PDB file of C-alpha atoms in Angstrom:
ATOM      1  CA  MET J   1       0.144  -0.055  -0.095  1.00  0.00           C
ATOM      2  CA  THR J   2       1.680   3.195  -1.174  1.00  0.00           C
ATOM      3  CA  VAL J   3       1.013   6.709  -0.186  1.00  0.00           C
ATOM      4  CA  SER J   4       2.650   9.758  -1.749  1.00  0.00           C
ATOM      5  CA  SER J   5       3.414  12.575   0.681  1.00  0.00           C
ATOM      6  CA  GLU J   6       5.225  15.881   0.718  1.00  0.00           C
ATOM      7  CA  ARG J   7       7.177  14.634   3.942  1.00  0.00           C
ATOM      8  CA  ARG J   8       7.132  11.882   6.426  1.00  0.00           C
ATOM      9  CA  ALA J   9       5.291  12.414   9.631  1.00  0.00           C
ATOM     10  CA  ARG J  10       7.086  13.233  12.756  1.00  0.00           C
ATOM     11  CA  PRO J  11       6.287  11.065  15.971  1.00  0.00           C
ATOM     12  CA  GLY J  12       2.711  11.732  16.951  1.00  0.00           C
ATOM     13  CA  GLU J  13       1.956  13.648  13.856  1.00  0.00           C
ATOM     14  CA  THR J  14      -0.503  13.081  11.111  1.00  0.00           C
ATOM     15  CA  VAL J  15       0.345  13.954   7.435  1.00  0.00           C
ATOM     16  CA  VAL J  16      -2.240  13.794   4.661  1.00  0.00           C
ATOM     17  CA  GLY J  17      -0.850  12.484   1.381  1.00  0.00           C
ATOM     18  CA  ASP J  18      -2.230  11.080  -1.939  1.00  0.00           C
ATOM     19  CA  GLY J  19      -3.292   7.467  -2.448  1.00  0.00           C
ATOM     20  CA  PRO J  20      -3.428   4.967  -1.181  1.00  0.00           C
ATOM     21  CA  ILE J  21      -2.378   2.698  -4.185  1.00  0.00           C
ATOM     22  CA  TRP J  22      -2.756  -1.010  -3.573  1.00  0.00           C
ATOM     23  CA  SER J  23      -0.557  -3.157  -5.853  1.00  0.00           C
ATOM     24  CA  PRO J  24       0.739  -6.647  -5.816  1.00  0.00           C
ATOM     25  CA  GLY J  25       4.481  -7.067  -4.942  1.00  0.00           C
ATOM     26  CA  GLY J  26       6.870  -7.493  -1.997  1.00  0.00           C
ATOM     27  CA  LYS J  27      10.594  -8.231  -2.151  1.00  0.00           C
ATOM     28  CA  GLY J  28      10.387 -11.857  -2.908  1.00  0.00           C
ATOM     29  CA  ALA J  29       7.433 -11.443  -5.222  1.00  0.00           C
ATOM     30  CA  ASN J  30       9.270  -8.652  -7.117  1.00  0.00           C
ATOM     31  CA  ILE J  31      12.411 -10.782  -7.520  1.00  0.00           C
ATOM     32  CA  ALA J  32      10.441 -13.745  -8.794  1.00  0.00           C
ATOM     33  CA  ALA J  33       8.489 -11.600 -11.353  1.00  0.00           C
ATOM     34  CA  ALA J  34      11.356  -9.842 -12.578  1.00  0.00           C
ATOM     35  CA  ALA J  35      13.320 -13.243 -13.254  1.00  0.00           C
ATOM     36  CA  ALA J  36      10.238 -14.687 -14.894  1.00  0.00           C
ATOM     37  CA  ARG J  37       9.956 -11.512 -17.183  1.00  0.00           C
ATOM     38  CA  ALA J  38      13.694 -11.947 -18.066  1.00  0.00           C
ATOM     39  CA  GLY J  39      12.952 -15.334 -19.346  1.00  0.00           C
ATOM     40  CA  ALA J  40      13.800 -17.668 -16.434  1.00  0.00           C
ATOM     41  CA  ASN J  41      11.747 -20.614 -15.364  1.00  0.00           C
ATOM     42  CA  VAL J  42      10.789 -19.436 -11.870  1.00  0.00           C
ATOM     43  CA  THR J  43       8.898 -21.097  -8.966  1.00  0.00           C
ATOM     44  CA  MET J  44       7.977 -18.977  -6.055  1.00  0.00           C
ATOM     45  CA  CYS J  45       8.181 -20.541  -2.645  1.00  0.00           C
ATOM     46  CA  GLY J  46       6.269 -18.703   0.247  1.00  0.00           C
ATOM     47  CA  ALA J  47       2.912 -18.237   1.830  1.00  0.00           C
ATOM     48  CA  VAL J  48      -0.091 -15.857   1.691  1.00  0.00           C
ATOM     49  CA  GLY J  49      -2.940 -15.459   3.943  1.00  0.00           C
ATOM     50  CA  ASP J  50      -6.519 -17.000   3.347  1.00  0.00           C
ATOM     51  CA  ASP J  51      -7.807 -13.382   2.612  1.00  0.00           C
ATOM     52  CA  PRO J  52      -8.727 -11.767  -0.799  1.00  0.00           C
ATOM     53  CA  LEU J  53      -5.202 -10.032  -0.819  1.00  0.00           C
ATOM     54  CA  GLY J  54      -3.731 -13.444  -0.932  1.00  0.00           C
ATOM     55  CA  GLN J  55      -5.471 -14.359  -4.210  1.00  0.00           C
ATOM     56  CA  VAL J  56      -4.618 -11.095  -5.758  1.00  0.00           C
ATOM     57  CA  GLN J  57      -0.894 -11.839  -5.097  1.00  0.00           C
ATOM     58  CA  VAL J  58      -1.013 -15.210  -6.600  1.00  0.00           C
ATOM     59  CA  ASN J  59      -2.869 -14.022  -9.575  1.00  0.00           C
ATOM     60  CA  ALA J  60      -0.273 -11.363 -10.189  1.00  0.00           C
ATOM     61  CA  LEU J  61       2.567 -13.805 -10.103  1.00  0.00           C
ATOM     62  CA  LEU J  62       0.820 -16.014 -12.412  1.00  0.00           C
ATOM     63  CA  GLU J  63       0.418 -13.148 -14.897  1.00  0.00           C
ATOM     64  CA  ALA J  64       4.110 -12.506 -14.555  1.00  0.00           C
ATOM     65  CA  GLY J  65       4.776 -16.224 -15.437  1.00  0.00           C
ATOM     66  CA  VAL J  66       5.862 -17.319 -12.063  1.00  0.00           C
ATOM     67  CA  GLY J  67       5.019 -20.889 -10.866  1.00  0.00           C
ATOM     68  CA  VAL J  68       2.968 -20.725  -7.807  1.00  0.00           C
ATOM     69  CA  ASP J  69       2.677 -24.520  -6.823  1.00  0.00           C
ATOM     70  CA  ALA J  70       4.988 -23.878  -3.853  1.00  0.00           C
ATOM     71  CA  ILE J  71       3.058 -21.014  -2.524  1.00  0.00           C
ATOM     72  CA  ARG J  72       1.087 -22.150   0.559  1.00  0.00           C
ATOM     73  CA  VAL J  73      -2.216 -20.569   1.943  1.00  0.00           C
ATOM     74  CA  SER J  74      -1.746 -20.084   5.655  1.00  0.00           C
ATOM     75  CA  ALA J  75      -5.023 -20.423   7.364  1.00  0.00           C
ATOM     76  CA  GLY J  76      -6.051 -17.766   9.804  1.00  0.00           C
ATOM     77  CA  GLN J  77      -3.210 -15.446   8.606  1.00  0.00           C
ATOM     78  CA  ALA J  78      -3.267 -12.009   6.832  1.00  0.00           C
ATOM     79  CA  THR J  79      -1.237 -11.900   3.540  1.00  0.00           C
ATOM     80  CA  GLY J  80       1.836  -9.754   4.136  1.00  0.00           C
ATOM     81  CA  VAL J  81       1.566  -5.937   3.413  1.00  0.00           C
ATOM     82  CA  ALA J  82       4.121  -3.342   2.968  1.00  0.00           C
ATOM     83  CA  LEU J  83       3.249   0.309   4.022  1.00  0.00           C
ATOM     84  CA  ILE J  84       5.114   2.639   1.879  1.00  0.00           C
ATOM     85  CA  VAL J  85       5.419   6.417   2.013  1.00  0.00           C
ATOM     86  CA  VAL J  86       7.144   7.958  -1.057  1.00  0.00           C
ATOM     87  CA  THR J  87       8.284  11.732  -0.931  1.00  0.00           C
ATOM     88  CA  PRO J  88       8.848  14.060  -3.932  1.00  0.00           C
ATOM     89  CA  ASP J  89      12.517  13.369  -4.045  1.00  0.00           C
ATOM     90  CA  GLY J  90      11.718   9.714  -4.822  1.00  0.00           C
ATOM     91  CA  GLU J  91      12.884   8.400  -1.461  1.00  0.00           C
ATOM     92  CA  ASN J  92      10.677   5.853   0.285  1.00  0.00           C
ATOM     93  CA  SER J  93      10.324   4.459   3.829  1.00  0.00           C
ATOM     94  CA  ILE J  94       8.689   1.080   4.255  1.00  0.00           C
ATOM     95  CA  THR J  95       7.161  -0.792   7.086  1.00  0.00           C
ATOM     96  CA  VAL J  96       6.262  -4.340   6.473  1.00  0.00           C
ATOM     97  CA  GLY J  97       3.375  -6.131   8.222  1.00  0.00           C
ATOM     98  CA  ALA J  98       4.854  -9.683   7.715  1.00  0.00           C
ATOM     99  CA  GLY J  99       1.695 -11.807   8.178  1.00  0.00           C
ATOM    100  CA  ALA J 100       1.680 -15.065   6.524  1.00  0.00           C
ATOM    101  CA  ASN J 101       5.516 -14.533   5.408  1.00  0.00           C
ATOM    102  CA  LEU J 102       6.545 -15.454   8.860  1.00  0.00           C
ATOM    103  CA  THR J 103       4.747 -18.846   8.625  1.00  0.00           C
ATOM    104  CA  VAL J 104       7.155 -19.961   5.852  1.00  0.00           C
ATOM    105  CA  GLY J 105       9.509 -22.573   7.299  1.00  0.00           C
ATOM    106  CA  PRO J 106      12.209 -25.022   6.143  1.00  0.00           C
ATOM    107  CA  GLU J 107       9.519 -27.718   5.547  1.00  0.00           C
ATOM    108  CA  ASP J 108       8.166 -25.453   2.825  1.00  0.00           C
ATOM    109  CA  LEU J 109      11.279 -25.466   0.821  1.00  0.00           C
ATOM    110  CA  ALA J 110      10.855 -29.133  -0.536  1.00  0.00           C
ATOM    111  CA  ALA J 111       7.895 -27.900  -2.655  1.00  0.00           C
ATOM    112  CA  ALA J 112      10.219 -25.785  -4.645  1.00  0.00           C
ATOM    113  CA  GLY J 113      11.618 -28.670  -6.598  1.00  0.00           C
ATOM    114  CA  GLU J 114      15.126 -28.478  -8.418  1.00  0.00           C
ATOM    115  CA  TYR J 115      16.661 -25.162  -9.685  1.00  0.00           C
ATOM    116  CA  ASP J 116      19.920 -23.695 -10.857  1.00  0.00           C
ATOM    117  CA  VAL J 117      19.735 -20.344  -8.784  1.00  0.00           C
ATOM    118  CA  MET J 118      17.937 -19.763  -5.545  1.00  0.00           C
ATOM    119  CA  LEU J 119      16.866 -16.193  -4.779  1.00  0.00           C
ATOM    120  CA  VAL J 120      16.588 -15.675  -0.976  1.00  0.00           C
ATOM    121  CA  GLN J 121      15.260 -12.516   0.638  1.00  0.00           C
ATOM    122  CA  SER J 122      15.345 -12.016   4.437  1.00  0.00           C
ATOM    123  CA  GLU J 123      11.689 -10.910   5.097  1.00  0.00           C
ATOM    124  CA  ILE J 124      10.931 -14.575   5.809  1.00  0.00           C
ATOM    125  CA  GLY J 125      13.278 -14.543   8.843  1.00  0.00           C
ATOM    126  CA  ALA J 126      16.752 -15.440   9.437  1.00  0.00           C
ATOM    127  CA  ALA J 127      16.213 -19.007  10.399  1.00  0.00           C
ATOM    128  CA  THR J 128      14.291 -19.713   7.276  1.00  0.00           C
ATOM    129  CA  ALA J 129      16.787 -17.885   5.036  1.00  0.00           C
ATOM    130  CA  ASP J 130      19.586 -20.068   6.676  1.00  0.00           C
ATOM    131  CA  ALA J 131      17.692 -23.198   5.827  1.00  0.00           C
ATOM    132  CA  ALA J 132      17.009 -22.048   2.208  1.00  0.00           C
ATOM    133  CA  VAL J 133      20.637 -21.388   1.561  1.00  0.00           C
ATOM    134  CA  ALA J 134      21.540 -24.877   3.050  1.00  0.00           C
ATOM    135  CA  VAL J 135      19.203 -26.486   0.718  1.00  0.00           C
ATOM    136  CA  ALA J 136      20.684 -24.686  -2.218  1.00  0.00           C
ATOM    137  CA  ALA J 137      24.007 -25.827  -1.261  1.00  0.00           C
ATOM    138  CA  SER J 138      22.949 -29.444  -1.007  1.00  0.00           C
ATOM    139  CA  THR J 139      21.725 -29.194  -4.766  1.00  0.00           C
ATOM    140  CA  HIS J 140      24.810 -27.118  -5.889  1.00  0.00           C
ATOM    141  CA  SER J 141      22.529 -24.222  -6.688  1.00  0.00           C
ATOM    142  CA  ARG J 142      23.844 -20.584  -6.816  1.00  0.00           C
ATOM    143  CA  VAL J 143      22.559 -18.431  -4.038  1.00  0.00           C
ATOM    144  CA  VAL J 144      21.541 -14.809  -4.456  1.00  0.00           C
ATOM    145  CA  LEU J 145      20.818 -13.235  -1.095  1.00  0.00           C
ATOM    146  CA  SER J 146      18.928 -10.202  -0.920  1.00  0.00           C
ATOM    147  CA  LEU J 147      19.314  -9.105   2.642  1.00  0.00           C
ATOM    148  CA  ALA J 148      16.698  -6.466   3.670  1.00  0.00           C
ATOM    149  CA  PRO J 149      16.194  -6.215   6.447  1.00  0.00           C
ATOM    150  CA  VAL J 150      19.710  -7.015   7.448  1.00  0.00           C
ATOM    151  CA  SER J 151      19.557 -10.252   9.781  1.00  0.00           C
ATOM    152  CA  GLU J 152      22.025 -12.104  11.812  1.00  0.00           C
ATOM    153  CA  LEU J 153      22.732 -15.263   9.717  1.00  0.00           C
ATOM    154  CA  GLU J 154      24.894 -18.296  10.132  1.00  0.00           C
ATOM    155  CA  PRO J 155      28.454 -17.880   8.949  1.00  0.00           C
ATOM    156  CA  ILE J 156      28.140 -20.642   6.299  1.00  0.00           C
ATOM    157  CA  THR J 157      25.096 -18.647   4.952  1.00  0.00           C
ATOM    158  CA  TRP J 158      27.194 -15.514   4.419  1.00  0.00           C
ATOM    159  CA  GLN J 159      29.881 -17.699   2.618  1.00  0.00           C
ATOM    160  CA  ARG J 160      27.416 -19.317   0.201  1.00  0.00           C
ATOM    161  CA  ALA J 161      25.972 -15.918  -1.126  1.00  0.00           C
ATOM    162  CA  ASP J 162      27.107 -15.147  -4.585  1.00  0.00           C
ATOM    163  CA  PRO J 163      26.169 -12.355  -4.571  1.00  0.00           C
ATOM    164  CA  LEU J 164      24.787 -10.673  -1.471  1.00  0.00           C
ATOM    165  CA  VAL J 165      22.585  -7.719  -2.734  1.00  0.00           C
ATOM    166  CA  VAL J 166      22.174  -4.717  -0.221  1.00  0.00           C
ATOM    167  CA  ASN J 167      21.881  -1.004  -0.514  1.00  0.00           C
ATOM    168  CA  ARG J 168      24.323   1.520   0.908  1.00  0.00           C
ATOM    169  CA  ASP J 169      22.488   1.853   4.256  1.00  0.00           C
ATOM    170  CA  GLU J 170      22.163  -1.985   4.576  1.00  0.00           C
ATOM    171  CA  ALA J 171      25.721  -2.493   3.692  1.00  0.00           C
ATOM    172  CA  GLY J 172      26.616  -0.352   6.930  1.00  0.00           C
ATOM    173  CA  ASP J 173      24.104  -2.433   8.848  1.00  0.00           C
ATOM    174  CA  VAL J 174      26.104  -5.512   7.736  1.00  0.00           C
ATOM    175  CA  LEU J 175      29.375  -4.050   8.835  1.00  0.00           C
ATOM    176  CA  ALA J 176      27.708  -3.038  12.194  1.00  0.00           C
ATOM    177  CA  LEU J 177      26.810  -6.770  12.796  1.00  0.00           C
ATOM    178  CA  PHE J 178      30.558  -7.477  12.718  1.00  0.00           C
ATOM    179  CA  GLY J 179      31.444  -4.433  14.852  1.00  0.00           C
ATOM    180  CA  ARG J 180      32.718  -2.333  11.898  1.00  0.00           C
ATOM    181  CA  THR J 181      32.122   1.326  10.849  1.00  0.00           C
ATOM    182  CA  ALA J 182      30.928   1.853   7.459  1.00  0.00           C
ATOM    183  CA  PRO J 183      33.298   3.995   5.204  1.00  0.00           C
ATOM    184  CA  ASP J 184      31.817   6.674   2.919  1.00  0.00           C
ATOM    185  CA  ASP J 185      33.369   5.508  -0.316  1.00  0.00           C
ATOM    186  CA  PRO J 186      31.121   2.967  -1.952  1.00  0.00           C
ATOM    187  CA  GLU J 187      34.174   0.966  -3.314  1.00  0.00           C
ATOM    188  CA  VAL J 188      35.795   0.851   0.004  1.00  0.00           C
ATOM    189  CA  LEU J 189      32.412  -0.101   1.611  1.00  0.00           C
ATOM    190  CA  THR J 190      32.033  -2.910  -0.903  1.00  0.00           C
ATOM    191  CA  VAL J 191      35.540  -4.476  -0.057  1.00  0.00           C
ATOM    192  CA  ALA J 192      34.741  -4.210   3.647  1.00  0.00           C
ATOM    193  CA  VAL J 193      31.528  -6.008   3.313  1.00  0.00           C
ATOM    194  CA  ARG J 194      33.212  -8.822   1.484  1.00  0.00           C
ATOM    195  CA  GLU J 195      35.968  -9.018   4.033  1.00  0.00           C
ATOM    196  CA  VAL J 196      33.913  -9.039   7.190  1.00  0.00           C
ATOM    197  CA  SER J 197      31.012 -11.349   6.089  1.00  0.00           C
ATOM    198  CA  GLY J 198      33.002 -13.784   3.632  1.00  0.00           C
ATOM    199  CA  VAL J 199      30.592 -13.497   0.865  1.00  0.00           C
ATOM    200  CA  ALA J 200      31.762 -14.575  -2.524  1.00  0.00           C
ATOM    201  CA  SER J 201      30.472 -11.390  -4.164  1.00  0.00           C
ATOM    202  CA  VAL J 202      28.465  -8.308  -3.320  1.00  0.00           C
ATOM    203  CA  VAL J 203      26.280  -5.883  -5.135  1.00  0.00           C
ATOM    204  CA  ILE J 204      25.644  -2.572  -3.236  1.00  0.00           C
ATOM    205  CA  SER J 205      23.016  -0.504  -4.875  1.00  0.00           C
ATOM    206  CA  LEU J 206      23.349   3.263  -4.864  1.00  0.00           C
ATOM    207  CA  GLY J 207      20.020   4.570  -6.257  1.00  0.00           C
ATOM    208  CA  ALA J 208      20.544   7.047  -9.092  1.00  0.00           C
ATOM    209  CA  GLU J 209      24.406   6.486  -8.782  1.00  0.00           C
ATOM    210  CA  GLY J 210      23.951   2.891 -10.021  1.00  0.00           C
ATOM    211  CA  CYS J 211      25.762   0.241  -8.031  1.00  0.00           C
ATOM    212  CA  VAL J 212      29.056  -1.303  -7.053  1.00  0.00           C
ATOM    213  CA  VAL J 213      29.957  -4.868  -7.643  1.00  0.00           C
ATOM    214  CA  GLY J 214      32.692  -6.490  -5.625  1.00  0.00           C
ATOM    215  CA  SER J 215      34.116  -9.986  -6.028  1.00  0.00           C
ATOM    216  CA  HIS J 216      37.532 -11.780  -6.087  1.00  0.00           C
ATOM    217  CA  GLU J 217      38.346  -9.889  -9.364  1.00  0.00           C
ATOM    218  CA  GLY J 218      38.145  -6.551  -7.601  1.00  0.00           C
ATOM    219  CA  THR J 219      35.346  -3.892  -7.556  1.00  0.00           C
ATOM    220  CA  VAL J 220      33.569  -1.984 -10.326  1.00  0.00           C
ATOM    221  CA  HIS J 221      31.132   0.826 -10.321  1.00  0.00           C
ATOM    222  CA  VAL J 222      28.150   0.246 -12.787  1.00  0.00           C
ATOM    223  CA  PRO J 223      26.377   3.578 -13.548  1.00  0.00           C
ATOM    224  CA  ALA J 224      22.628   3.779 -13.523  1.00  0.00           C
ATOM    225  CA  VAL J 225      20.963   4.030 -16.973  1.00  0.00           C
ATOM    226  CA  PRO J 226      19.270   7.564 -17.141  1.00  0.00           C
ATOM    227  CA  THR J 227      15.507   7.137 -17.332  1.00  0.00           C
ATOM    228  CA  LYS J 228      12.256   9.079 -16.717  1.00  0.00           C
ATOM    229  CA  VAL J 229      11.268   7.792 -13.255  1.00  0.00           C
ATOM    230  CA  VAL J 230       7.497   7.054 -12.874  1.00  0.00           C
ATOM    231  CA  ASP J 231       7.352   5.811  -9.269  1.00  0.00           C
TER     232      ASP J 231
END
């Protein structure tokens, strides 16, 4: 649920904005839809609630070409909702009501079948993310780990991420987990994240500045493609 507002509310304050706009999505669903639209054979593993929003979400994934056989309807649970405030500068703040997402457990992973790449995001909880990455390792699948929110993971989970995907602020949160302070320079930040976490590679997104990619081959800044932003 997205609301556009001139500014974010201060504590205890009410601000009137435009909207709301209801749209299907969510971090895991967006990743799955993007991969399917890029031509991959995608199965989404997760859970929705037994409410009307759950069916909207499943239908949207089907329209994007995503397999939904591994999506479970969680009885008595609400479908997860993200509450998003967007300001005129394009920045947003997001609070997630996790709902059925937090009912996803290691036992759900078997329904996903076989795959070459597992895309894992941490809104399902650290324990389930750890379990998903372990399953991927057992099948020699590549792990792409989108860590938002940043969570404390098992050391072996970090080591299997190739790549870890975070934004600049989240990269700082990763360093904080390991008792380190985030440097200002994005390329130095990328090197530091790899060093402390042990990930094979990392992508740090920088909004309009593009992203920095770091691996054993070094770091490279990838500029953003100029475009007319509509959201």
